Amino acid sequence: MNQWAGELSWSEFSYPVTSGNHTFKWEFDKDQSVSSGSDCAWLDYISLPTGALTSIFASFTSDVTEICENEMVHFQDASLGAVTSWNWVFEGGTPATSTIQNPVVAYTNPGLFDVSLTVSDGANSNTLAFENYILVEVAPVTPDVPEGPTSVGSFPGWTSEYATNDIANANDYDWYLDPVSAGVLTVDGHICTIDWQDYYEGSAYLKVRAVNDCGESDYSGNLQIDITLTDINENETGPIQVFPNPNNGKFTIHLGNSAEKSWEVKIYNSFGKAVYATTAENLSHGNFVVDLGKVDSGIYYIVLSTDETTMQEKIIIK
């Protein structure tokens, strides 16, 4: 019969209605390209012809549709017509049914729950049912102990990445490093990167908890991380050298008097990600050749460790 668009003031319109059965319908179509003003349509003061008989229509709203366990939802009847009775059904709710017009319902268990309302005028009835209308959430469970390097260096530019398991219904993660002076945390959900404080030495402990609108979990167990500054060329077990440095990804580690030991060799990039790991033992002339293959140019860190000591050195790959 008519249509309107844009921001308009209140106006009154009337239309002739013939005798017989009619359905009156109003629609609001959202324009996806524009969002301004109230972004809705307002309709009021509907006057039907004298003697018109109207049907009843079930309708309802609620103050919230997403809650935490053990919270309440206030339902409001919005049905049309001469309604005389209301029959509510609340899946997962307490009470599970109600015959009052505007009930209050508690939800004690998490999940997605249906709600339905049947109204009657004594002769006619109408039902409105919404599937998965109420979402009940709980605080998230405790994450696992973070995983990542447990022996790191604190030379300038050294960072390490840690991760925990992705927790269902968690909106965020709260990471904590003790002591906080050991490094700066950059958090990306269940992944955390630590930029270690330059020249820091000692042990640090990393833990994490999951968070959502219903609260937070307990903290995970602690991951102990040992931060050292020992340089390969400053160790007490004999002269150890890395050459050439800078290099193209292929270089030699000379272990000197320590060649008879069994060494764990790991190489990390500047993000703390291991790009190479092996064991060096029974070396000829104390030399161990490393070939990283195709790696990006930049700063890398060699970490050599035995049961008694850990040492590290920075190399530059061009």
PDB file of C-alpha atoms in Angstrom:
ATOM      1  CA  MET A   1       0.000   0.000   0.000  1.00  0.00           C
ATOM      2  CA  ASN A   2       2.871   2.357   0.731  1.00  0.00           C
ATOM      3  CA  GLN A   3       6.548   2.584   1.628  1.00  0.00           C
ATOM      4  CA  TRP A   4       8.901   5.053   3.276  1.00  0.00           C
ATOM      5  CA  ALA A   5      12.682   5.503   3.526  1.00  0.00           C
ATOM      6  CA  GLY A   6      15.113   7.877   5.186  1.00  0.00           C
ATOM      7  CA  GLU A   7      14.630   9.946   8.330  1.00  0.00           C
ATOM      8  CA  LEU A   8      11.015  11.135   8.414  1.00  0.00           C
ATOM      9  CA  SER A   9       8.856  12.782  11.045  1.00  0.00           C
ATOM     10  CA  TRP A  10       5.673  11.179  12.392  1.00  0.00           C
ATOM     11  CA  SER A  11       2.855  11.008   9.821  1.00  0.00           C
ATOM     12  CA  GLU A  12      -0.641   9.555   9.811  1.00  0.00           C
ATOM     13  CA  PHE A  13      -1.995   7.409   6.984  1.00  0.00           C
ATOM     14  CA  SER A  14      -5.342   5.692   6.474  1.00  0.00           C
ATOM     15  CA  TYR A  15      -6.654   3.237   3.899  1.00  0.00           C
ATOM     16  CA  PRO A  16     -10.133   1.913   3.057  1.00  0.00           C
ATOM     17  CA  VAL A  17     -10.863  -1.673   4.109  1.00  0.00           C
ATOM     18  CA  THR A  18     -13.601  -3.740   2.540  1.00  0.00           C
ATOM     19  CA  SER A  19     -15.639  -6.341   4.416  1.00  0.00           C
ATOM     20  CA  GLY A  20     -14.245  -9.875   4.713  1.00  0.00           C
ATOM     21  CA  ASN A  21     -11.054 -11.474   6.054  1.00  0.00           C
ATOM     22  CA  HIS A  22      -7.875  -9.447   5.804  1.00  0.00           C
ATOM     23  CA  THR A  23      -4.286  -9.739   7.034  1.00  0.00           C
ATOM     24  CA  PHE A  24      -2.503  -6.508   7.910  1.00  0.00           C
ATOM     25  CA  LYS A  25       1.270  -6.638   7.570  1.00  0.00           C
ATOM     26  CA  TRP A  26       4.097  -4.175   8.140  1.00  0.00           C
ATOM     27  CA  GLU A  27       7.717  -4.851   7.162  1.00  0.00           C
ATOM     28  CA  PHE A  28      11.027  -3.145   7.881  1.00  0.00           C
ATOM     29  CA  ASP A  29      13.859  -3.940   5.433  1.00  0.00           C
ATOM     30  CA  LYS A  30      17.378  -3.177   6.612  1.00  0.00           C
ATOM     31  CA  ASP A  31      19.565  -1.310   4.137  1.00  0.00           C
ATOM     32  CA  GLN A  32      22.984  -2.989   4.474  1.00  0.00           C
ATOM     33  CA  SER A  33      24.856   0.022   3.104  1.00  0.00           C
ATOM     34  CA  VAL A  34      23.628   2.643   5.582  1.00  0.00           C
ATOM     35  CA  SER A  35      23.392   2.637   9.367  1.00  0.00           C
ATOM     36  CA  SER A  36      22.380   5.970  10.896  1.00  0.00           C
ATOM     37  CA  GLY A  37      19.718   7.561  13.076  1.00  0.00           C
ATOM     38  CA  SER A  38      17.585   5.057  14.964  1.00  0.00           C
ATOM     39  CA  ASP A  39      18.049   2.570  12.104  1.00  0.00           C
ATOM     40  CA  CYS A  40      14.506   1.242  12.558  1.00  0.00           C
ATOM     41  CA  ALA A  41      10.857   2.011  11.809  1.00  0.00           C
ATOM     42  CA  TRP A  42       8.272   3.189  14.368  1.00  0.00           C
ATOM     43  CA  LEU A  43       4.593   2.200  14.185  1.00  0.00           C
ATOM     44  CA  ASP A  44       1.886   3.281  16.620  1.00  0.00           C
ATOM     45  CA  TYR A  45      -1.840   4.058  17.063  1.00  0.00           C
ATOM     46  CA  ILE A  46      -3.274   1.382  14.823  1.00  0.00           C
ATOM     47  CA  SER A  47      -7.039   1.838  14.585  1.00  0.00           C
ATOM     48  CA  LEU A  48      -9.067  -0.883  12.875  1.00  0.00           C
ATOM     49  CA  PRO A  49     -12.551  -0.407  11.454  1.00  0.00           C
ATOM     50  CA  THR A  50     -15.395  -0.522  13.969  1.00  0.00           C
ATOM     51  CA  GLY A  51     -16.580  -4.104  14.455  1.00  0.00           C
ATOM     52  CA  ALA A  52     -13.288  -5.720  13.300  1.00  0.00           C
ATOM     53  CA  LEU A  53     -12.546  -9.068  14.936  1.00  0.00           C
ATOM     54  CA  THR A  54      -8.864  -9.801  15.529  1.00  0.00           C
ATOM     55  CA  SER A  55      -7.073 -13.095  16.108  1.00  0.00           C
ATOM     56  CA  ILE A  56      -4.499 -13.648  18.850  1.00  0.00           C
ATOM     57  CA  PHE A  57      -0.786 -13.924  18.258  1.00  0.00           C
ATOM     58  CA  ALA A  58       1.820 -15.215  20.727  1.00  0.00           C
ATOM     59  CA  SER A  59       4.897 -13.069  21.201  1.00  0.00           C
ATOM     60  CA  PHE A  60       7.421 -12.484  23.967  1.00  0.00           C
ATOM     61  CA  THR A  61      10.730 -10.867  24.817  1.00  0.00           C
ATOM     62  CA  SER A  62      13.260 -11.257  27.626  1.00  0.00           C
ATOM     63  CA  ASP A  63      15.660  -8.934  29.384  1.00  0.00           C
ATOM     64  CA  VAL A  64      18.650 -11.139  28.367  1.00  0.00           C
ATOM     65  CA  THR A  65      19.305 -14.161  26.173  1.00  0.00           C
ATOM     66  CA  GLU A  66      22.917 -14.872  27.236  1.00  0.00           C
ATOM     67  CA  ILE A  67      23.602 -15.508  30.918  1.00  0.00           C
ATOM     68  CA  CYS A  68      25.913 -17.351  33.288  1.00  0.00           C
ATOM     69  CA  GLU A  69      24.783 -20.416  35.208  1.00  0.00           C
ATOM     70  CA  ASN A  70      22.514 -19.735  38.222  1.00  0.00           C
ATOM     71  CA  GLU A  71      21.330 -16.392  36.825  1.00  0.00           C
ATOM     72  CA  MET A  72      17.723 -15.344  36.180  1.00  0.00           C
ATOM     73  CA  VAL A  73      15.871 -14.389  33.000  1.00  0.00           C
ATOM     74  CA  HIS A  74      12.786 -12.122  33.100  1.00  0.00           C
ATOM     75  CA  PHE A  75      10.318 -12.966  30.324  1.00  0.00           C
ATOM     76  CA  GLN A  76       7.736 -10.429  29.130  1.00  0.00           C
ATOM     77  CA  ASP A  77       4.568 -11.338  27.295  1.00  0.00           C
ATOM     78  CA  ALA A  78       4.108  -9.280  24.095  1.00  0.00           C
ATOM     79  CA  SER A  79       1.188 -11.203  22.616  1.00  0.00           C
ATOM     80  CA  LEU A  80      -1.583  -9.535  20.595  1.00  0.00           C
ATOM     81  CA  GLY A  81      -5.291 -10.007  21.031  1.00  0.00           C
ATOM     82  CA  ALA A  82      -7.623 -10.705  23.922  1.00  0.00           C
ATOM     83  CA  VAL A  83      -5.337 -13.231  25.599  1.00  0.00           C
ATOM     84  CA  THR A  84      -6.724 -14.858  28.745  1.00  0.00           C
ATOM     85  CA  SER A  85      -4.161 -17.627  29.418  1.00  0.00           C
ATOM     86  CA  TRP A  86      -0.449 -18.217  28.983  1.00  0.00           C
ATOM     87  CA  ASN A  87       1.402 -21.527  28.877  1.00  0.00           C
ATOM     88  CA  TRP A  88       5.200 -21.263  28.894  1.00  0.00           C
ATOM     89  CA  VAL A  89       7.728 -24.068  28.420  1.00  0.00           C
ATOM     90  CA  PHE A  90      11.340 -23.419  29.471  1.00  0.00           C
ATOM     91  CA  GLU A  91      13.803 -26.108  28.429  1.00  0.00           C
ATOM     92  CA  GLY A  92      16.541 -26.360  31.072  1.00  0.00           C
ATOM     93  CA  GLY A  93      14.850 -23.727  33.240  1.00  0.00           C
ATOM     94  CA  THR A  94      13.389 -23.596  36.734  1.00  0.00           C
ATOM     95  CA  PRO A  95      10.426 -23.605  36.655  1.00  0.00           C
ATOM     96  CA  ALA A  96      10.196 -25.770  33.528  1.00  0.00           C
ATOM     97  CA  THR A  97       6.661 -24.469  32.813  1.00  0.00           C
ATOM     98  CA  SER A  98       4.594 -21.492  33.882  1.00  0.00           C
ATOM     99  CA  THR A  99       1.082 -20.107  33.436  1.00  0.00           C
ATOM    100  CA  ILE A 100       1.734 -16.566  34.645  1.00  0.00           C
ATOM    101  CA  GLN A 101       1.988 -13.752  32.135  1.00  0.00           C
ATOM    102  CA  ASN A 102       5.519 -12.542  32.877  1.00  0.00           C
ATOM    103  CA  PRO A 103       7.540 -15.321  34.560  1.00  0.00           C
ATOM    104  CA  VAL A 104      11.067 -15.218  35.995  1.00  0.00           C
ATOM    105  CA  VAL A 105      13.170 -18.318  35.255  1.00  0.00           C
ATOM    106  CA  ALA A 106      16.474 -19.561  36.678  1.00  0.00           C
ATOM    107  CA  TYR A 107      19.014 -21.564  34.671  1.00  0.00           C
ATOM    108  CA  THR A 108      21.463 -23.701  36.642  1.00  0.00           C
ATOM    109  CA  ASN A 109      23.121 -25.736  33.880  1.00  0.00           C
ATOM    110  CA  PRO A 110      25.113 -24.588  30.838  1.00  0.00           C
ATOM    111  CA  GLY A 111      23.753 -25.071  27.334  1.00  0.00           C
ATOM    112  CA  LEU A 112      21.439 -23.717  24.637  1.00  0.00           C
ATOM    113  CA  PHE A 113      17.749 -23.931  25.526  1.00  0.00           C
ATOM    114  CA  ASP A 114      14.400 -23.545  23.714  1.00  0.00           C
ATOM    115  CA  VAL A 115      11.544 -21.371  24.932  1.00  0.00           C
ATOM    116  CA  SER A 116       7.906 -21.516  23.796  1.00  0.00           C
ATOM    117  CA  LEU A 117       4.700 -19.640  24.650  1.00  0.00           C
ATOM    118  CA  THR A 118       1.147 -20.702  23.847  1.00  0.00           C
ATOM    119  CA  VAL A 119      -1.590 -18.090  24.381  1.00  0.00           C
ATOM    120  CA  SER A 120      -5.361 -18.510  24.275  1.00  0.00           C
ATOM    121  CA  ASP A 121      -8.481 -16.370  24.400  1.00  0.00           C
ATOM    122  CA  GLY A 122     -10.638 -19.303  25.439  1.00  0.00           C
ATOM    123  CA  ALA A 123     -11.609 -20.177  21.883  1.00  0.00           C
ATOM    124  CA  ASN A 124      -8.438 -19.775  19.862  1.00  0.00           C
ATOM    125  CA  SER A 125      -4.762 -20.409  20.626  1.00  0.00           C
ATOM    126  CA  ASN A 126      -1.433 -19.553  19.061  1.00  0.00           C
ATOM    127  CA  THR A 127       2.133 -20.732  19.811  1.00  0.00           C
ATOM    128  CA  LEU A 128       5.513 -19.073  19.351  1.00  0.00           C
ATOM    129  CA  ALA A 129       8.628 -21.209  19.868  1.00  0.00           C
ATOM    130  CA  PHE A 130      12.271 -20.150  19.662  1.00  0.00           C
ATOM    131  CA  GLU A 131      14.998 -22.792  19.377  1.00  0.00           C
ATOM    132  CA  ASN A 132      18.290 -22.163  21.209  1.00  0.00           C
ATOM    133  CA  TYR A 133      16.861 -18.942  22.625  1.00  0.00           C
ATOM    134  CA  ILE A 134      18.757 -18.916  25.945  1.00  0.00           C
ATOM    135  CA  LEU A 135      22.529 -19.436  26.084  1.00  0.00           C
ATOM    136  CA  VAL A 136      23.851 -20.356  29.534  1.00  0.00           C
ATOM    137  CA  GLU A 137      27.629 -20.232  29.952  1.00  0.00           C
ATOM    138  CA  VAL A 138      30.054 -21.166  32.726  1.00  0.00           C
ATOM    139  CA  ALA A 139      33.509 -19.975  33.677  1.00  0.00           C
ATOM    140  CA  PRO A 140      36.149 -21.750  31.552  1.00  0.00           C
ATOM    141  CA  VAL A 141      38.193 -24.730  32.727  1.00  0.00           C
ATOM    142  CA  THR A 142      41.840 -24.451  33.719  1.00  0.00           C
ATOM    143  CA  PRO A 143      44.339 -24.470  30.808  1.00  0.00           C
ATOM    144  CA  ASP A 144      47.297 -26.840  30.595  1.00  0.00           C
ATOM    145  CA  VAL A 145      50.775 -25.812  31.689  1.00  0.00           C
ATOM    146  CA  PRO A 146      52.235 -23.628  28.894  1.00  0.00           C
ATOM    147  CA  GLU A 147      54.569 -25.273  26.395  1.00  0.00           C
ATOM    148  CA  GLY A 148      57.692 -23.648  24.973  1.00  0.00           C
ATOM    149  CA  PRO A 149      61.455 -23.259  25.510  1.00  0.00           C
ATOM    150  CA  THR A 150      62.557 -23.857  29.101  1.00  0.00           C
ATOM    151  CA  SER A 151      66.136 -22.677  28.591  1.00  0.00           C
ATOM    152  CA  VAL A 152      66.552 -19.291  26.938  1.00  0.00           C
ATOM    153  CA  GLY A 153      68.997 -16.460  26.624  1.00  0.00           C
ATOM    154  CA  SER A 154      68.607 -12.813  27.452  1.00  0.00           C
ATOM    155  CA  PHE A 155      70.799 -11.235  24.843  1.00  0.00           C
ATOM    156  CA  PRO A 156      69.140  -8.222  23.185  1.00  0.00           C
ATOM    157  CA  GLY A 157      66.438  -9.278  20.763  1.00  0.00           C
ATOM    158  CA  TRP A 158      65.861 -12.733  22.271  1.00  0.00           C
ATOM    159  CA  THR A 159      62.161 -13.676  22.373  1.00  0.00           C
ATOM    160  CA  SER A 160      60.361 -16.964  23.047  1.00  0.00           C
ATOM    161  CA  GLU A 161      56.882 -18.191  22.159  1.00  0.00           C
ATOM    162  CA  TYR A 162      54.653 -20.200  24.497  1.00  0.00           C
ATOM    163  CA  ALA A 163      51.207 -21.721  24.063  1.00  0.00           C
ATOM    164  CA  THR A 164      48.517 -23.483  26.026  1.00  0.00           C
ATOM    165  CA  ASN A 165      45.519 -25.467  24.804  1.00  0.00           C
ATOM    166  CA  ASP A 166      42.594 -23.541  23.308  1.00  0.00           C
ATOM    167  CA  ILE A 167      39.844 -23.601  25.953  1.00  0.00           C
ATOM    168  CA  ALA A 168      36.199 -23.908  24.877  1.00  0.00           C
ATOM    169  CA  ASN A 169      34.066 -20.803  25.620  1.00  0.00           C
ATOM    170  CA  ALA A 170      37.117 -18.749  26.671  1.00  0.00           C
ATOM    171  CA  ASN A 171      37.006 -15.142  25.457  1.00  0.00           C
ATOM    172  CA  ASP A 172      40.521 -14.253  26.585  1.00  0.00           C
ATOM    173  CA  TYR A 173      43.593 -15.538  28.402  1.00  0.00           C
ATOM    174  CA  ASP A 174      45.435 -13.975  31.333  1.00  0.00           C
ATOM    175  CA  TRP A 175      49.176 -14.751  31.232  1.00  0.00           C
ATOM    176  CA  TYR A 176      51.441 -14.102  34.209  1.00  0.00           C
ATOM    177  CA  LEU A 177      55.245 -14.116  34.396  1.00  0.00           C
ATOM    178  CA  ASP A 178      56.979 -14.217  37.775  1.00  0.00           C
ATOM    179  CA  PRO A 179      59.007 -12.134  38.253  1.00  0.00           C
ATOM    180  CA  VAL A 180      57.428  -9.578  35.943  1.00  0.00           C
ATOM    181  CA  SER A 181      60.831  -7.928  35.485  1.00  0.00           C
ATOM    182  CA  ALA A 182      62.115 -10.979  33.573  1.00  0.00           C
ATOM    183  CA  GLY A 183      60.411  -9.988  30.320  1.00  0.00           C
ATOM    184  CA  VAL A 184      57.570  -8.270  28.493  1.00  0.00           C
ATOM    185  CA  LEU A 185      54.571 -10.369  27.448  1.00  0.00           C
ATOM    186  CA  THR A 186      52.680  -9.995  24.172  1.00  0.00           C
ATOM    187  CA  VAL A 187      49.471 -12.015  24.320  1.00  0.00           C
ATOM    188  CA  ASP A 188      47.530 -13.383  21.362  1.00  0.00           C
ATOM    189  CA  GLY A 189      44.829 -15.546  22.940  1.00  0.00           C
ATOM    190  CA  HIS A 190      46.255 -18.913  24.001  1.00  0.00           C
ATOM    191  CA  ILE A 191      49.682 -17.946  22.573  1.00  0.00           C
ATOM    192  CA  CYS A 192      52.135 -15.686  24.379  1.00  0.00           C
ATOM    193  CA  THR A 193      55.471 -14.225  23.249  1.00  0.00           C
ATOM    194  CA  ILE A 194      58.023 -13.067  25.815  1.00  0.00           C
ATOM    195  CA  ASP A 195      60.649 -10.447  24.980  1.00  0.00           C
ATOM    196  CA  TRP A 196      63.233 -11.244  27.621  1.00  0.00           C
ATOM    197  CA  GLN A 197      64.749  -8.394  29.597  1.00  0.00           C
ATOM    198  CA  ASP A 198      68.223  -7.722  28.210  1.00  0.00           C
ATOM    199  CA  TYR A 199      70.954  -9.448  30.241  1.00  0.00           C
ATOM    200  CA  TYR A 200      68.552 -10.892  32.790  1.00  0.00           C
ATOM    201  CA  GLU A 201      69.714 -14.062  34.581  1.00  0.00           C
ATOM    202  CA  GLY A 202      67.736 -16.420  36.764  1.00  0.00           C
ATOM    203  CA  SER A 203      64.571 -18.507  36.688  1.00  0.00           C
ATOM    204  CA  ALA A 204      61.104 -17.271  35.744  1.00  0.00           C
ATOM    205  CA  TYR A 205      57.726 -18.967  36.048  1.00  0.00           C
ATOM    206  CA  LEU A 206      54.977 -18.684  33.461  1.00  0.00           C
ATOM    207  CA  LYS A 207      51.306 -19.551  34.022  1.00  0.00           C
ATOM    208  CA  VAL A 208      47.988 -18.773  32.340  1.00  0.00           C
ATOM    209  CA  ARG A 209      44.252 -18.797  33.035  1.00  0.00           C
ATOM    210  CA  ALA A 210      41.224 -18.607  30.747  1.00  0.00           C
ATOM    211  CA  VAL A 211      38.617 -15.836  31.011  1.00  0.00           C
ATOM    212  CA  ASN A 212      35.069 -15.232  29.802  1.00  0.00           C
ATOM    213  CA  ASP A 213      32.081 -13.111  30.805  1.00  0.00           C
ATOM    214  CA  CYS A 214      31.221 -15.591  33.571  1.00  0.00           C
ATOM    215  CA  GLY A 215      34.612 -15.362  35.293  1.00  0.00           C
ATOM    216  CA  GLU A 216      38.042 -16.907  35.079  1.00  0.00           C
ATOM    217  CA  SER A 217      39.535 -20.338  35.606  1.00  0.00           C
ATOM    218  CA  ASP A 218      42.249 -21.217  38.085  1.00  0.00           C
ATOM    219  CA  TYR A 219      45.787 -20.566  36.897  1.00  0.00           C
ATOM    220  CA  SER A 220      47.585 -23.426  35.205  1.00  0.00           C
ATOM    221  CA  GLY A 221      50.645 -24.973  36.768  1.00  0.00           C
ATOM    222  CA  ASN A 222      53.914 -23.064  36.426  1.00  0.00           C
ATOM    223  CA  LEU A 223      56.377 -23.609  33.595  1.00  0.00           C
ATOM    224  CA  GLN A 224      59.899 -22.976  34.885  1.00  0.00           C
ATOM    225  CA  ILE A 225      62.120 -21.118  32.429  1.00  0.00           C
ATOM    226  CA  ASP A 226      65.850 -20.738  33.035  1.00  0.00           C
ATOM    227  CA  ILE A 227      67.355 -17.552  31.600  1.00  0.00           C
ATOM    228  CA  THR A 228      71.120 -17.487  31.171  1.00  0.00           C
ATOM    229  CA  LEU A 229      73.774 -15.124  29.852  1.00  0.00           C
ATOM    230  CA  THR A 230      76.752 -17.497  29.529  1.00  0.00           C
ATOM    231  CA  ASP A 231      78.523 -16.914  26.231  1.00  0.00           C
ATOM    232  CA  ILE A 232      80.093 -19.857  24.403  1.00  0.00           C
ATOM    233  CA  ASN A 233      83.450 -18.148  24.301  1.00  0.00           C
ATOM    234  CA  GLU A 234      83.380 -17.389  28.054  1.00  0.00           C
ATOM    235  CA  ASN A 235      82.840 -20.925  29.390  1.00  0.00           C
ATOM    236  CA  GLU A 236      85.238 -22.631  31.750  1.00  0.00           C
ATOM    237  CA  THR A 237      85.583 -25.952  29.907  1.00  0.00           C
ATOM    238  CA  GLY A 238      88.023 -24.779  27.274  1.00  0.00           C
ATOM    239  CA  PRO A 239      88.051 -22.637  24.160  1.00  0.00           C
ATOM    240  CA  ILE A 240      84.862 -23.018  22.103  1.00  0.00           C
ATOM    241  CA  GLN A 241      84.506 -21.072  18.883  1.00  0.00           C
ATOM    242  CA  VAL A 242      81.928 -20.519  16.146  1.00  0.00           C
ATOM    243  CA  PHE A 243      83.189 -19.655  12.673  1.00  0.00           C
ATOM    244  CA  PRO A 244      82.606 -18.039  10.314  1.00  0.00           C
ATOM    245  CA  ASN A 245      80.346 -15.486  11.942  1.00  0.00           C
ATOM    246  CA  PRO A 246      78.511 -13.912  10.095  1.00  0.00           C
ATOM    247  CA  ASN A 247      77.799 -16.845   7.755  1.00  0.00           C
ATOM    248  CA  ASN A 248      75.311 -18.143   5.174  1.00  0.00           C
ATOM    249  CA  GLY A 249      73.751 -20.797   7.422  1.00  0.00           C
ATOM    250  CA  LYS A 250      76.691 -23.202   7.276  1.00  0.00           C
ATOM    251  CA  PHE A 251      79.290 -22.884  10.024  1.00  0.00           C
ATOM    252  CA  THR A 252      81.499 -24.849  12.408  1.00  0.00           C
ATOM    253  CA  ILE A 253      81.353 -25.103  16.168  1.00  0.00           C
ATOM    254  CA  HIS A 254      84.767 -25.892  17.636  1.00  0.00           C
ATOM    255  CA  LEU A 255      84.406 -27.527  21.068  1.00  0.00           C
ATOM    256  CA  GLY A 256      88.120 -27.787  21.805  1.00  0.00           C
ATOM    257  CA  ASN A 257      88.845 -29.599  25.082  1.00  0.00           C
ATOM    258  CA  SER A 258      85.140 -30.267  25.578  1.00  0.00           C
ATOM    259  CA  ALA A 259      84.786 -32.448  22.480  1.00  0.00           C
ATOM    260  CA  GLU A 260      84.648 -35.623  24.548  1.00  0.00           C
ATOM    261  CA  LYS A 261      81.397 -34.520  26.168  1.00  0.00           C
ATOM    262  CA  SER A 262      77.949 -35.175  24.712  1.00  0.00           C
ATOM    263  CA  TRP A 263      76.382 -31.845  23.761  1.00  0.00           C
ATOM    264  CA  GLU A 264      72.780 -31.019  22.957  1.00  0.00           C
ATOM    265  CA  VAL A 265      72.808 -28.443  20.169  1.00  0.00           C
ATOM    266  CA  LYS A 266      69.808 -26.220  19.522  1.00  0.00           C
ATOM    267  CA  ILE A 267      69.509 -23.139  17.344  1.00  0.00           C
ATOM    268  CA  TYR A 268      66.725 -20.600  17.746  1.00  0.00           C
ATOM    269  CA  ASN A 269      65.625 -17.734  15.541  1.00  0.00           C
ATOM    270  CA  SER A 270      65.031 -14.263  16.998  1.00  0.00           C
ATOM    271  CA  PHE A 271      61.425 -15.224  17.802  1.00  0.00           C
ATOM    272  CA  GLY A 272      62.568 -18.041  20.085  1.00  0.00           C
ATOM    273  CA  LYS A 273      61.488 -20.795  17.676  1.00  0.00           C
ATOM    274  CA  ALA A 274      63.859 -23.731  17.353  1.00  0.00           C
ATOM    275  CA  VAL A 275      65.085 -24.215  13.782  1.00  0.00           C
ATOM    276  CA  TYR A 276      67.669 -26.901  14.483  1.00  0.00           C
ATOM    277  CA  ALA A 277      68.286 -29.553  17.141  1.00  0.00           C
ATOM    278  CA  THR A 278      70.727 -32.460  17.389  1.00  0.00           C
ATOM    279  CA  THR A 279      73.276 -34.128  19.654  1.00  0.00           C
ATOM    280  CA  ALA A 280      77.018 -33.736  19.119  1.00  0.00           C
ATOM    281  CA  GLU A 281      79.378 -36.405  20.526  1.00  0.00           C
ATOM    282  CA  ASN A 282      82.649 -38.130  19.711  1.00  0.00           C
ATOM    283  CA  LEU A 283      83.686 -35.281  17.457  1.00  0.00           C
ATOM    284  CA  SER A 284      86.670 -35.455  15.136  1.00  0.00           C
ATOM    285  CA  HIS A 285      89.190 -32.775  16.156  1.00  0.00           C
ATOM    286  CA  GLY A 286      86.483 -31.168  18.282  1.00  0.00           C
ATOM    287  CA  ASN A 287      84.687 -29.702  15.276  1.00  0.00           C
ATOM    288  CA  PHE A 288      80.955 -29.916  14.650  1.00  0.00           C
ATOM    289  CA  VAL A 289      79.602 -28.647  11.307  1.00  0.00           C
ATOM    290  CA  VAL A 290      76.097 -27.175  11.171  1.00  0.00           C
ATOM    291  CA  ASP A 291      74.170 -26.628   7.956  1.00  0.00           C
ATOM    292  CA  LEU A 292      70.824 -24.902   8.506  1.00  0.00           C
ATOM    293  CA  GLY A 293      69.905 -25.103   4.824  1.00  0.00           C
ATOM    294  CA  LYS A 294      67.554 -22.416   3.562  1.00  0.00           C
ATOM    295  CA  VAL A 295      66.728 -20.078   6.442  1.00  0.00           C
ATOM    296  CA  ASP A 296      65.898 -16.391   6.526  1.00  0.00           C
ATOM    297  CA  SER A 297      68.706 -13.989   7.125  1.00  0.00           C
ATOM    298  CA  GLY A 298      68.861 -12.466  10.590  1.00  0.00           C
ATOM    299  CA  ILE A 299      70.069 -13.087  14.120  1.00  0.00           C
ATOM    300  CA  TYR A 300      70.089 -16.656  15.493  1.00  0.00           C
ATOM    301  CA  TYR A 301      71.157 -18.108  18.831  1.00  0.00           C
ATOM    302  CA  ILE A 302      73.121 -21.313  19.409  1.00  0.00           C
ATOM    303  CA  VAL A 303      72.391 -23.062  22.716  1.00  0.00           C
ATOM    304  CA  LEU A 304      74.859 -25.791  23.782  1.00  0.00           C
ATOM    305  CA  SER A 305      74.053 -27.811  26.876  1.00  0.00           C
ATOM    306  CA  THR A 306      75.265 -30.810  28.833  1.00  0.00           C
ATOM    307  CA  ASP A 307      74.123 -32.170  32.174  1.00  0.00           C
ATOM    308  CA  GLU A 308      76.418 -29.693  33.870  1.00  0.00           C
ATOM    309  CA  THR A 309      76.269 -26.500  31.816  1.00  0.00           C
ATOM    310  CA  THR A 310      74.410 -24.441  29.260  1.00  0.00           C
ATOM    311  CA  MET A 311      76.032 -21.923  26.937  1.00  0.00           C
ATOM    312  CA  GLN A 312      74.844 -19.803  24.082  1.00  0.00           C
ATOM    313  CA  GLU A 313      76.131 -17.606  21.305  1.00  0.00           C
ATOM    314  CA  LYS A 314      74.632 -15.196  18.841  1.00  0.00           C
ATOM    315  CA  ILE A 315      75.327 -15.665  15.119  1.00  0.00           C
ATOM    316  CA  ILE A 316      74.355 -13.615  12.112  1.00  0.00           C
ATOM    317  CA  ILE A 317      73.148 -15.251   8.927  1.00  0.00           C
ATOM    318  CA  LYS A 318      73.269 -13.236   5.734  1.00  0.00           C
TER     319      LYS A 318
END
